[in-house]
Amino acid sequence: MSNRLEGVAHLAGQTLRTVSYAALYRYTTRRSLALGADVDKVQLTRPAPGLFPLVQDVLKLQAKDAKAVADGLYPIPLEESGSFAERIEAVRRMLDDLPKSAERRAGKRFDEAAALPEAEGLPGYYTQNFHYQSGGWLTDDSARLYDIQVETLFMGAAGAMRRQAIPPIAEFVKGRDQRQLRLVDVACGSGRFLGQLAQAFPALPMTGTDLSQAYLDEAARFLSDRRNIGFRQANAETLPFETASFDIATCIYLFHELPRDVRRRVTGEIARILKPGGLFVFVDSIQWGDVDGYDGLLEAFPQRFHEPYFLDYCADDLTGVGGVFADAGFEIWDAFPAFLSKVGVCKKKSAS
C-alpha cells in the first residue's frame, strides 16, 4: 500500500542522518590522521570522487529508499536501537576506541585477533583484525562498536544499502503465506539486516548464522522482541542445514572478506540449502567498473583498512553468465549498484 507521507518523513530523517554521519566521518578521518594513521596517503591509479559528490550519491540512494517506503515495500526502518543518550554513548565508545585502531593501522598490525581465546578452532582467514578493528570479529566490544563504525564509514547509508535487498524478497513473497516459507541470513553479524527483514515480513520464519558468537549474542540482544528469528553459530563453508531446506537466502557484506576458493564453497553451500526455485539475494561492495569514477575508492579501501581479499573480490566475476553464482546453479535475475554496494538477485535453477 502506498504511503507518500511516510516516504517524505523517511527521506527527511535520512537526509538529516546523512549530514550528521558525513560530519562524523570527516571528524574521525581527521582524528585518525592526527593520531598517526596515514588515512589520506593512499596511492591511487584510478579516479575517485570527492566528499561532496559522495554525499550527493548518498542522498540519491536515500531518495530511492524513501520511495520504497512510500510504495509500501517496507515500513520506515528502525535504524538504531536505544535512546538518543544510548546513541551518543555509542559515538563516545567509537571515539574512545579510535586511538587503538589508529595505532594498529599505523603499525599495520592485524594479527592480534588470532591470539584471542575466541579464535580457537576458527579458520585463519577469519581471525584477523579486519578494518584494524579492535578484537577483530570475535569480541563483545567489537560487536557493540561495529554498527556505529560502519554507519560512520558509509555516512549513514549502510542501512539503506542493505535495504535494497528487500524489494526482490517482497516480490518473491507476494501472494504467499509467509509462515510457510523459511529464510536464512548467512553471516548475519549484529543482526541489523535481520531486523529490517523482520519489520517488512513479520510472519516469515528466519534464521541468522554467523561464525562469531559475540556478534550472534549482539544480534539476539538487538532482536530480543522478535519471536520469528533464531540463530545458529556456523561456518558458511559448511552450513548445518538439510539440503533444500530454505526458500530464501541472503548474504550481506561477507564475500569481500573471503579468499577466492572460500567464496566458491560458501556459494555452493547457499545453493545446496536452497530449494529449487529458491531466492538468493546478495549485497556486498561494488566491483571494478560497476560505478563510473568510483574505482579509486575501491583501490583505496584495502590501503586504509586491513582487507586482504578485497582487491581479488573486486576482480572476481560473481554475477556474470559464467560467474561464481551461475557455476553454483543460480540463474541471475538482476545485479545493480546501490551507492557503494552491489546487489545480486538470483534464483536457484530447478533440476532438469
CSV table of C-alpha atoms in Angstrom, one decimal:
chain,number,residue,atom,x,y,z
A,1,MET,CA,0.0,0.0,0.0
A,2,SER,CA,1.3,3.4,-1.0
A,3,ASN,CA,2.1,5.8,1.8
A,4,ARG,CA,3.5,9.0,0.4
A,5,LEU,CA,3.6,10.8,3.8
A,6,GLU,CA,5.7,8.1,5.3
A,7,GLY,CA,8.1,8.3,2.4
A,8,VAL,CA,8.5,12.0,2.8
A,9,ALA,CA,9.1,11.7,6.5
A,10,HIS,CA,11.6,8.9,6.0
A,11,LEU,CA,13.5,11.0,3.4
A,12,ALA,CA,13.7,13.9,5.7
A,13,GLY,CA,15.0,11.7,8.5
A,14,GLN,CA,17.5,10.0,6.3
A,15,THR,CA,18.8,13.4,4.9
A,16,LEU,CA,19.5,14.6,8.4
A,17,ARG,CA,21.1,11.2,9.1
A,18,THR,CA,23.4,11.6,6.1
A,19,VAL,CA,24.5,15.1,7.1
A,20,SER,CA,25.3,14.1,10.7
A,21,TYR,CA,27.2,10.9,9.7
A,22,ALA,CA,29.1,12.8,7.0
A,23,ALA,CA,30.3,15.3,9.6
A,24,LEU,CA,31.2,12.4,12.0
A,25,TYR,CA,33.1,10.7,9.1
A,26,ARG,CA,35.0,13.8,8.4
A,27,TYR,CA,35.9,14.3,12.1
A,28,THR,CA,37.0,10.7,12.6
A,29,THR,CA,39.2,10.8,9.5
A,30,ARG,CA,41.0,13.9,10.6
A,31,ARG,CA,41.3,12.5,14.1
A,32,SER,CA,42.8,9.3,12.8
A,33,LEU,CA,45.3,11.3,10.8
A,34,ALA,CA,46.3,13.3,13.8
A,35,LEU,CA,46.8,10.0,15.7
A,36,GLY,CA,49.3,8.9,13.1
A,37,ALA,CA,47.2,6.8,10.8
A,38,ASP,CA,48.1,7.8,7.2
A,39,VAL,CA,44.4,7.7,6.1
A,40,ASP,CA,44.9,10.3,3.3
A,41,LYS,CA,48.2,9.0,1.9
A,42,VAL,CA,46.9,6.3,-0.3
A,43,GLN,CA,48.3,5.6,-3.7
A,44,LEU,CA,45.6,5.8,-6.4
A,45,THR,CA,45.9,4.9,-10.1
A,46,ARG,CA,42.1,5.1,-10.8
A,47,PRO,CA,39.6,8.0,-10.5
A,48,ALA,CA,37.8,8.7,-7.2
A,49,PRO,CA,35.1,11.2,-6.3
A,50,GLY,CA,35.5,13.8,-3.6
A,51,LEU,CA,33.4,14.1,-0.4
A,52,PHE,CA,30.7,16.4,-1.9
A,53,PRO,CA,29.8,14.0,-4.9
A,54,LEU,CA,29.8,11.1,-2.4
A,55,VAL,CA,27.2,12.9,-0.3
A,56,GLN,CA,25.1,13.7,-3.4
A,57,ASP,CA,25.1,10.0,-4.3
A,58,VAL,CA,24.2,9.0,-0.7
A,59,LEU,CA,21.2,11.4,-1.0
A,60,LYS,CA,20.2,9.7,-4.3
A,61,LEU,CA,20.2,6.4,-2.5
A,62,GLN,CA,18.2,7.8,0.4
A,63,ALA,CA,15.6,9.1,-2.1
A,64,LYS,CA,15.3,5.6,-3.6
A,65,ASP,CA,15.0,4.2,-0.1
A,66,ALA,CA,12.2,6.7,0.7
A,67,LYS,CA,10.3,5.8,-2.5
A,68,ALA,CA,10.3,2.1,-1.4
A,69,VAL,CA,8.8,3.2,1.9
A,70,ALA,CA,6.2,5.3,0.1
A,71,ASP,CA,5.4,2.4,-2.3
A,72,GLY,CA,4.8,0.1,0.7
A,73,LEU,CA,7.7,-2.3,0.1
A,74,TYR,CA,8.8,-1.9,3.7
A,75,PRO,CA,7.9,0.4,6.7
A,76,ILE,CA,10.1,3.2,8.0
A,77,PRO,CA,13.0,1.2,9.4
A,78,LEU,CA,14.3,1.3,12.9
A,79,GLU,CA,17.9,2.2,12.1
A,80,GLU,CA,19.3,2.0,15.6
A,81,SER,CA,18.2,0.7,18.9
A,82,GLY,CA,18.1,2.5,22.2
A,83,SER,CA,17.5,6.1,23.3
A,84,PHE,CA,19.2,9.2,22.0
A,85,ALA,CA,21.5,9.1,25.0
A,86,GLU,CA,22.5,5.5,24.2
A,87,ARG,CA,23.3,6.5,20.6
A,88,ILE,CA,25.5,9.3,21.9
A,89,GLU,CA,27.2,6.7,24.1
A,90,ALA,CA,27.9,4.6,21.0
A,91,VAL,CA,29.6,7.5,19.4
A,92,ARG,CA,31.6,8.1,22.6
A,93,ARG,CA,32.8,4.4,22.6
A,94,MET,CA,33.8,4.7,19.0
A,95,LEU,CA,35.8,7.8,19.6
A,96,ASP,CA,37.4,6.2,22.7
A,97,ASP,CA,38.5,3.2,20.6
A,98,LEU,CA,39.8,5.4,17.7
A,99,PRO,CA,43.4,5.7,19.1
A,100,LYS,CA,43.7,1.9,19.4
A,101,SER,CA,42.6,1.3,15.8
A,102,ALA,CA,44.7,4.3,14.5
A,103,GLU,CA,47.8,2.9,16.3
A,104,ARG,CA,47.0,-0.6,14.8
A,105,ARG,CA,46.6,0.9,11.4
A,106,ALA,CA,49.8,3.0,11.7
A,107,GLY,CA,51.8,-0.2,12.6
A,108,LYS,CA,50.0,-2.4,10.1
A,109,ARG,CA,49.1,-4.8,12.9
A,110,PHE,CA,46.2,-7.1,12.0
A,111,ASP,CA,47.1,-10.3,13.8
A,112,GLU,CA,46.0,-9.6,17.4
A,113,ALA,CA,42.7,-11.3,17.0
A,114,ALA,CA,44.3,-14.6,16.2
A,115,ALA,CA,45.8,-14.7,19.7
A,116,LEU,CA,42.4,-14.3,21.4
A,117,PRO,CA,40.8,-17.3,23.1
A,118,GLU,CA,37.7,-16.8,20.9
A,119,ALA,CA,39.9,-17.6,17.8
A,120,GLU,CA,40.5,-21.2,18.8
A,121,GLY,CA,39.2,-23.6,16.1
A,122,LEU,CA,38.2,-20.8,13.7
A,123,PRO,CA,39.8,-20.5,10.2
A,124,GLY,CA,42.9,-18.4,9.8
A,125,TYR,CA,41.4,-16.2,7.2
A,126,TYR,CA,38.7,-15.1,9.7
A,127,THR,CA,40.8,-14.5,12.8
A,128,GLN,CA,42.3,-11.2,11.6
A,129,ASN,CA,41.7,-7.6,12.6
A,130,PHE,CA,39.7,-6.7,9.6
A,131,HIS,CA,39.5,-2.8,9.3
A,132,TYR,CA,42.1,-2.9,12.1
A,133,GLN,CA,39.1,-3.4,14.3
A,134,SER,CA,39.7,-4.0,18.0
A,135,GLY,CA,39.0,-7.6,18.7
A,136,GLY,CA,38.5,-8.5,15.0
A,137,TRP,CA,35.1,-10.0,14.7
A,138,LEU,CA,35.4,-12.0,17.9
A,139,THR,CA,34.7,-9.9,21.0
A,140,ASP,CA,31.7,-8.4,22.6
A,141,ASP,CA,33.3,-4.9,22.4
A,142,SER,CA,33.8,-5.3,18.7
A,143,ALA,CA,30.1,-6.4,18.2
A,144,ARG,CA,28.9,-3.3,20.1
A,145,LEU,CA,31.1,-1.0,18.1
A,146,TYR,CA,30.6,-2.4,14.7
A,147,ASP,CA,27.3,-0.6,13.7
A,148,ILE,CA,28.3,2.9,14.6
A,149,GLN,CA,31.6,2.4,12.9
A,150,VAL,CA,30.1,1.1,9.6
A,151,GLU,CA,27.4,3.7,9.6
A,152,THR,CA,30.1,6.4,10.0
A,153,LEU,CA,32.2,4.9,7.3
A,154,PHE,CA,29.3,4.9,4.8
A,155,MET,CA,27.9,8.3,6.0
A,156,GLY,CA,24.7,6.8,7.4
A,157,ALA,CA,23.9,4.8,4.3
A,158,ALA,CA,24.7,1.3,5.5
A,159,GLY,CA,21.1,0.5,6.4
A,160,ALA,CA,19.8,2.0,3.1
A,161,MET,CA,22.3,-0.1,1.1
A,162,ARG,CA,21.2,-3.3,2.9
A,163,ARG,CA,17.5,-2.5,2.3
A,164,GLN,CA,18.0,-2.7,-1.5
A,165,ALA,CA,17.8,-6.4,-0.9
A,166,ILE,CA,14.2,-6.2,0.4
A,167,PRO,CA,12.2,-5.3,-2.8
A,168,PRO,CA,13.2,-8.6,-4.6
A,169,ILE,CA,12.3,-10.5,-1.5
A,170,ALA,CA,8.9,-8.7,-1.3
A,171,GLU,CA,8.3,-9.6,-5.0
A,172,PHE,CA,9.2,-13.3,-4.2
A,173,VAL,CA,7.0,-13.4,-1.1
A,174,LYS,CA,4.0,-11.6,-2.7
A,175,GLY,CA,0.9,-13.7,-2.6
A,176,ARG,CA,2.4,-16.5,-0.5
A,177,ASP,CA,1.8,-17.4,3.1
A,178,GLN,CA,5.0,-16.1,4.9
A,179,ARG,CA,4.5,-18.6,7.7
A,180,GLN,CA,5.1,-21.4,5.2
A,181,LEU,CA,8.5,-20.0,4.0
A,182,ARG,CA,11.9,-20.1,5.6
A,183,LEU,CA,14.7,-17.5,5.2
A,184,VAL,CA,18.4,-17.8,6.3
A,185,ASP,CA,20.7,-14.8,6.6
A,186,VAL,CA,24.2,-16.2,6.2
A,187,ALA,CA,26.8,-14.2,8.2
A,188,CYS,CA,24.2,-12.1,9.9
A,189,GLY,CA,26.6,-10.2,12.1
A,190,SER,CA,24.9,-8.0,14.6
A,191,GLY,CA,21.5,-8.7,13.1
A,192,ARG,CA,20.6,-5.2,11.7
A,193,PHE,CA,19.5,-6.6,8.4
A,194,LEU,CA,17.5,-9.3,10.0
A,195,GLY,CA,15.8,-6.5,12.0
A,196,GLN,CA,14.9,-4.8,8.7
A,197,LEU,CA,13.6,-8.0,7.3
A,198,ALA,CA,11.5,-8.7,10.4
A,199,GLN,CA,9.9,-5.3,10.0
A,200,ALA,CA,9.0,-6.0,6.4
A,201,PHE,CA,8.0,-9.6,6.8
A,202,PRO,CA,6.9,-10.1,10.5
A,203,ALA,CA,5.4,-13.6,9.9
A,204,LEU,CA,8.4,-15.1,8.0
A,205,PRO,CA,10.5,-17.6,10.0
A,206,MET,CA,14.1,-16.5,9.8
A,207,THR,CA,17.5,-17.9,10.9
A,208,GLY,CA,20.7,-16.0,11.3
A,209,THR,CA,24.0,-17.7,11.1
A,210,ASP,CA,27.5,-16.3,11.9
A,211,LEU,CA,30.9,-17.6,12.9
A,212,SER,CA,31.2,-15.1,15.7
A,213,GLN,CA,29.4,-16.0,18.9
A,214,ALA,CA,29.9,-12.4,20.1
A,215,TYR,CA,28.1,-11.0,17.1
A,216,LEU,CA,25.3,-13.6,17.4
A,217,ASP,CA,24.8,-12.5,21.1
A,218,GLU,CA,24.6,-8.9,20.0
A,219,ALA,CA,22.1,-9.8,17.3
A,220,ALA,CA,20.0,-11.8,19.8
A,221,ARG,CA,20.0,-8.8,22.2
A,222,PHE,CA,19.0,-6.4,19.4
A,223,LEU,CA,16.2,-8.6,18.2
A,224,SER,CA,15.1,-10.0,21.6
A,225,ASP,CA,11.5,-8.9,20.8
A,226,ARG,CA,11.3,-10.8,17.5
A,227,ARG,CA,9.9,-14.3,18.0
A,228,ASN,CA,10.3,-15.4,14.4
A,229,ILE,CA,14.1,-15.2,14.4
A,230,GLY,CA,16.5,-17.9,15.6
A,231,PHE,CA,20.3,-18.1,15.5
A,232,ARG,CA,23.0,-20.7,14.8
A,233,GLN,CA,26.7,-20.4,15.1
A,234,ALA,CA,28.1,-21.8,11.9
A,235,ASN,CA,30.8,-21.6,9.3
A,236,ALA,CA,29.3,-20.6,6.0
A,237,GLU,CA,31.5,-23.2,4.3
A,238,THR,CA,29.6,-26.0,6.0
A,239,LEU,CA,26.1,-24.8,6.9
A,240,PRO,CA,24.4,-27.1,9.4
A,241,PHE,CA,21.1,-27.4,7.5
A,242,GLU,CA,19.5,-30.0,5.3
A,243,THR,CA,19.7,-29.8,1.6
A,244,ALA,CA,16.8,-27.8,0.0
A,245,SER,CA,15.5,-26.6,3.4
A,246,PHE,CA,15.1,-22.8,2.8
A,247,ASP,CA,13.1,-20.8,0.4
A,248,ILE,CA,15.2,-17.6,0.7
A,249,ALA,CA,18.8,-16.9,1.5
A,250,THR,CA,20.5,-13.6,2.0
A,251,CYS,CA,24.2,-12.8,2.5
A,252,ILE,CA,25.3,-9.2,3.3
A,253,TYR,CA,28.9,-8.0,3.2
A,254,LEU,CA,30.6,-11.4,3.6
A,255,PHE,CA,32.2,-12.2,0.2
A,256,HIS,CA,34.8,-9.4,0.1
A,257,GLU,CA,36.3,-10.8,3.3
A,258,LEU,CA,36.7,-14.3,1.9
A,259,PRO,CA,39.5,-15.9,-0.1
A,260,ARG,CA,38.6,-16.8,-3.6
A,261,ASP,CA,38.2,-20.6,-3.0
A,262,VAL,CA,36.2,-20.0,0.1
A,263,ARG,CA,33.8,-17.7,-1.8
A,264,ARG,CA,33.0,-20.6,-4.1
A,265,ARG,CA,32.5,-23.0,-1.2
A,266,VAL,CA,30.1,-20.6,0.5
A,267,THR,CA,28.2,-20.0,-2.7
A,268,GLY,CA,27.9,-23.8,-3.1
A,269,GLU,CA,26.5,-24.2,0.4
A,270,ILE,CA,24.0,-21.5,-0.1
A,271,ALA,CA,22.8,-23.2,-3.3
A,272,ARG,CA,22.7,-26.6,-1.5
A,273,ILE,CA,20.4,-25.4,1.3
A,274,LEU,CA,18.0,-23.5,-1.0
A,275,LYS,CA,15.0,-25.3,-2.6
A,276,PRO,CA,14.8,-25.4,-6.4
A,277,GLY,CA,13.4,-22.1,-7.4
A,278,GLY,CA,14.6,-20.5,-4.2
A,279,LEU,CA,15.7,-16.9,-4.0
A,280,PHE,CA,19.3,-15.8,-3.2
A,281,VAL,CA,19.9,-12.1,-2.6
A,282,PHE,CA,23.4,-10.9,-2.2
A,283,VAL,CA,24.7,-7.5,-1.1
A,284,ASP,CA,28.4,-6.6,-0.9
A,285,SER,CA,30.8,-4.0,-2.2
A,286,ILE,CA,30.7,-2.8,-5.8
A,287,GLN,CA,33.4,-4.2,-8.0
A,288,TRP,CA,35.7,-2.8,-10.7
A,289,GLY,CA,33.7,-0.8,-13.3
A,290,ASP,CA,30.3,-1.0,-11.5
A,291,VAL,CA,30.1,2.8,-11.0
A,292,ASP,CA,31.9,5.3,-13.2
A,293,GLY,CA,34.5,7.2,-11.3
A,294,TYR,CA,34.4,5.0,-8.2
A,295,ASP,CA,37.2,2.6,-8.9
A,296,GLY,CA,39.7,4.8,-6.9
A,297,LEU,CA,37.6,4.3,-3.8
A,298,LEU,CA,37.9,0.5,-4.2
A,299,GLU,CA,41.6,0.9,-4.7
A,300,ALA,CA,41.9,3.0,-1.5
A,301,PHE,CA,39.8,0.8,0.7
A,302,PRO,CA,42.4,-2.0,1.4
A,303,GLN,CA,45.1,0.6,1.8
A,304,ARG,CA,43.2,2.4,4.5
A,305,PHE,CA,41.8,-0.8,6.2
A,306,HIS,CA,43.1,-4.3,6.6
A,307,GLU,CA,41.1,-6.1,3.8
A,308,PRO,CA,43.4,-8.8,2.4
A,309,TYR,CA,40.9,-10.3,0.0
A,310,PHE,CA,39.2,-7.1,-1.2
A,311,LEU,CA,41.1,-6.5,-4.5
A,312,ASP,CA,40.7,-10.1,-5.5
A,313,TYR,CA,37.0,-9.8,-4.7
A,314,CYS,CA,36.8,-6.6,-6.9
A,315,ALA,CA,38.0,-8.7,-9.9
A,316,ASP,CA,36.0,-11.9,-9.2
A,317,ASP,CA,33.1,-12.5,-11.6
A,318,LEU,CA,30.2,-13.2,-9.4
A,319,THR,CA,27.1,-12.3,-11.4
A,320,GLY,CA,28.2,-12.8,-15.0
A,321,VAL,CA,26.9,-15.5,-17.3
A,322,GLY,CA,29.8,-17.8,-16.4
A,323,GLY,CA,30.5,-16.3,-13.0
A,324,VAL,CA,30.5,-17.8,-9.5
A,325,PHE,CA,26.8,-17.7,-8.9
A,326,ALA,CA,26.0,-19.3,-12.3
A,327,ASP,CA,28.5,-22.0,-11.7
A,328,ALA,CA,26.8,-22.9,-8.4
A,329,GLY,CA,23.5,-23.4,-10.2
A,330,PHE,CA,21.9,-20.0,-9.9
A,331,GLU,CA,20.1,-18.1,-12.6
A,332,ILE,CA,21.0,-14.4,-12.3
A,333,TRP,CA,17.8,-12.2,-12.3
A,334,ASP,CA,19.4,-8.8,-11.6
A,335,ALA,CA,22.6,-7.1,-10.5
A,336,PHE,CA,22.8,-3.4,-9.8
A,337,PRO,CA,24.8,-0.9,-7.7
A,338,ALA,CA,23.4,0.9,-4.6
A,339,PHE,CA,25.9,3.6,-3.8
A,340,LEU,CA,29.0,1.7,-2.6
A,341,SER,CA,27.2,-1.7,-2.6
A,342,LYS,CA,26.2,-4.2,-5.3
A,343,VAL,CA,23.0,-6.1,-5.1
A,344,GLY,CA,22.7,-9.5,-6.8
A,345,VAL,CA,19.4,-11.3,-7.2
A,346,CYS,CA,19.5,-15.0,-8.1
A,347,LYS,CA,17.1,-17.9,-8.4
A,348,LYS,CA,18.3,-21.5,-7.9
A,349,LYS,CA,17.7,-23.4,-11.0
A,350,SER,CA,15.2,-26.3,-10.9
A,351,ALA,CA,16.6,-29.8,-11.5
A,352,SER,CA,16.2,-30.7,-15.2
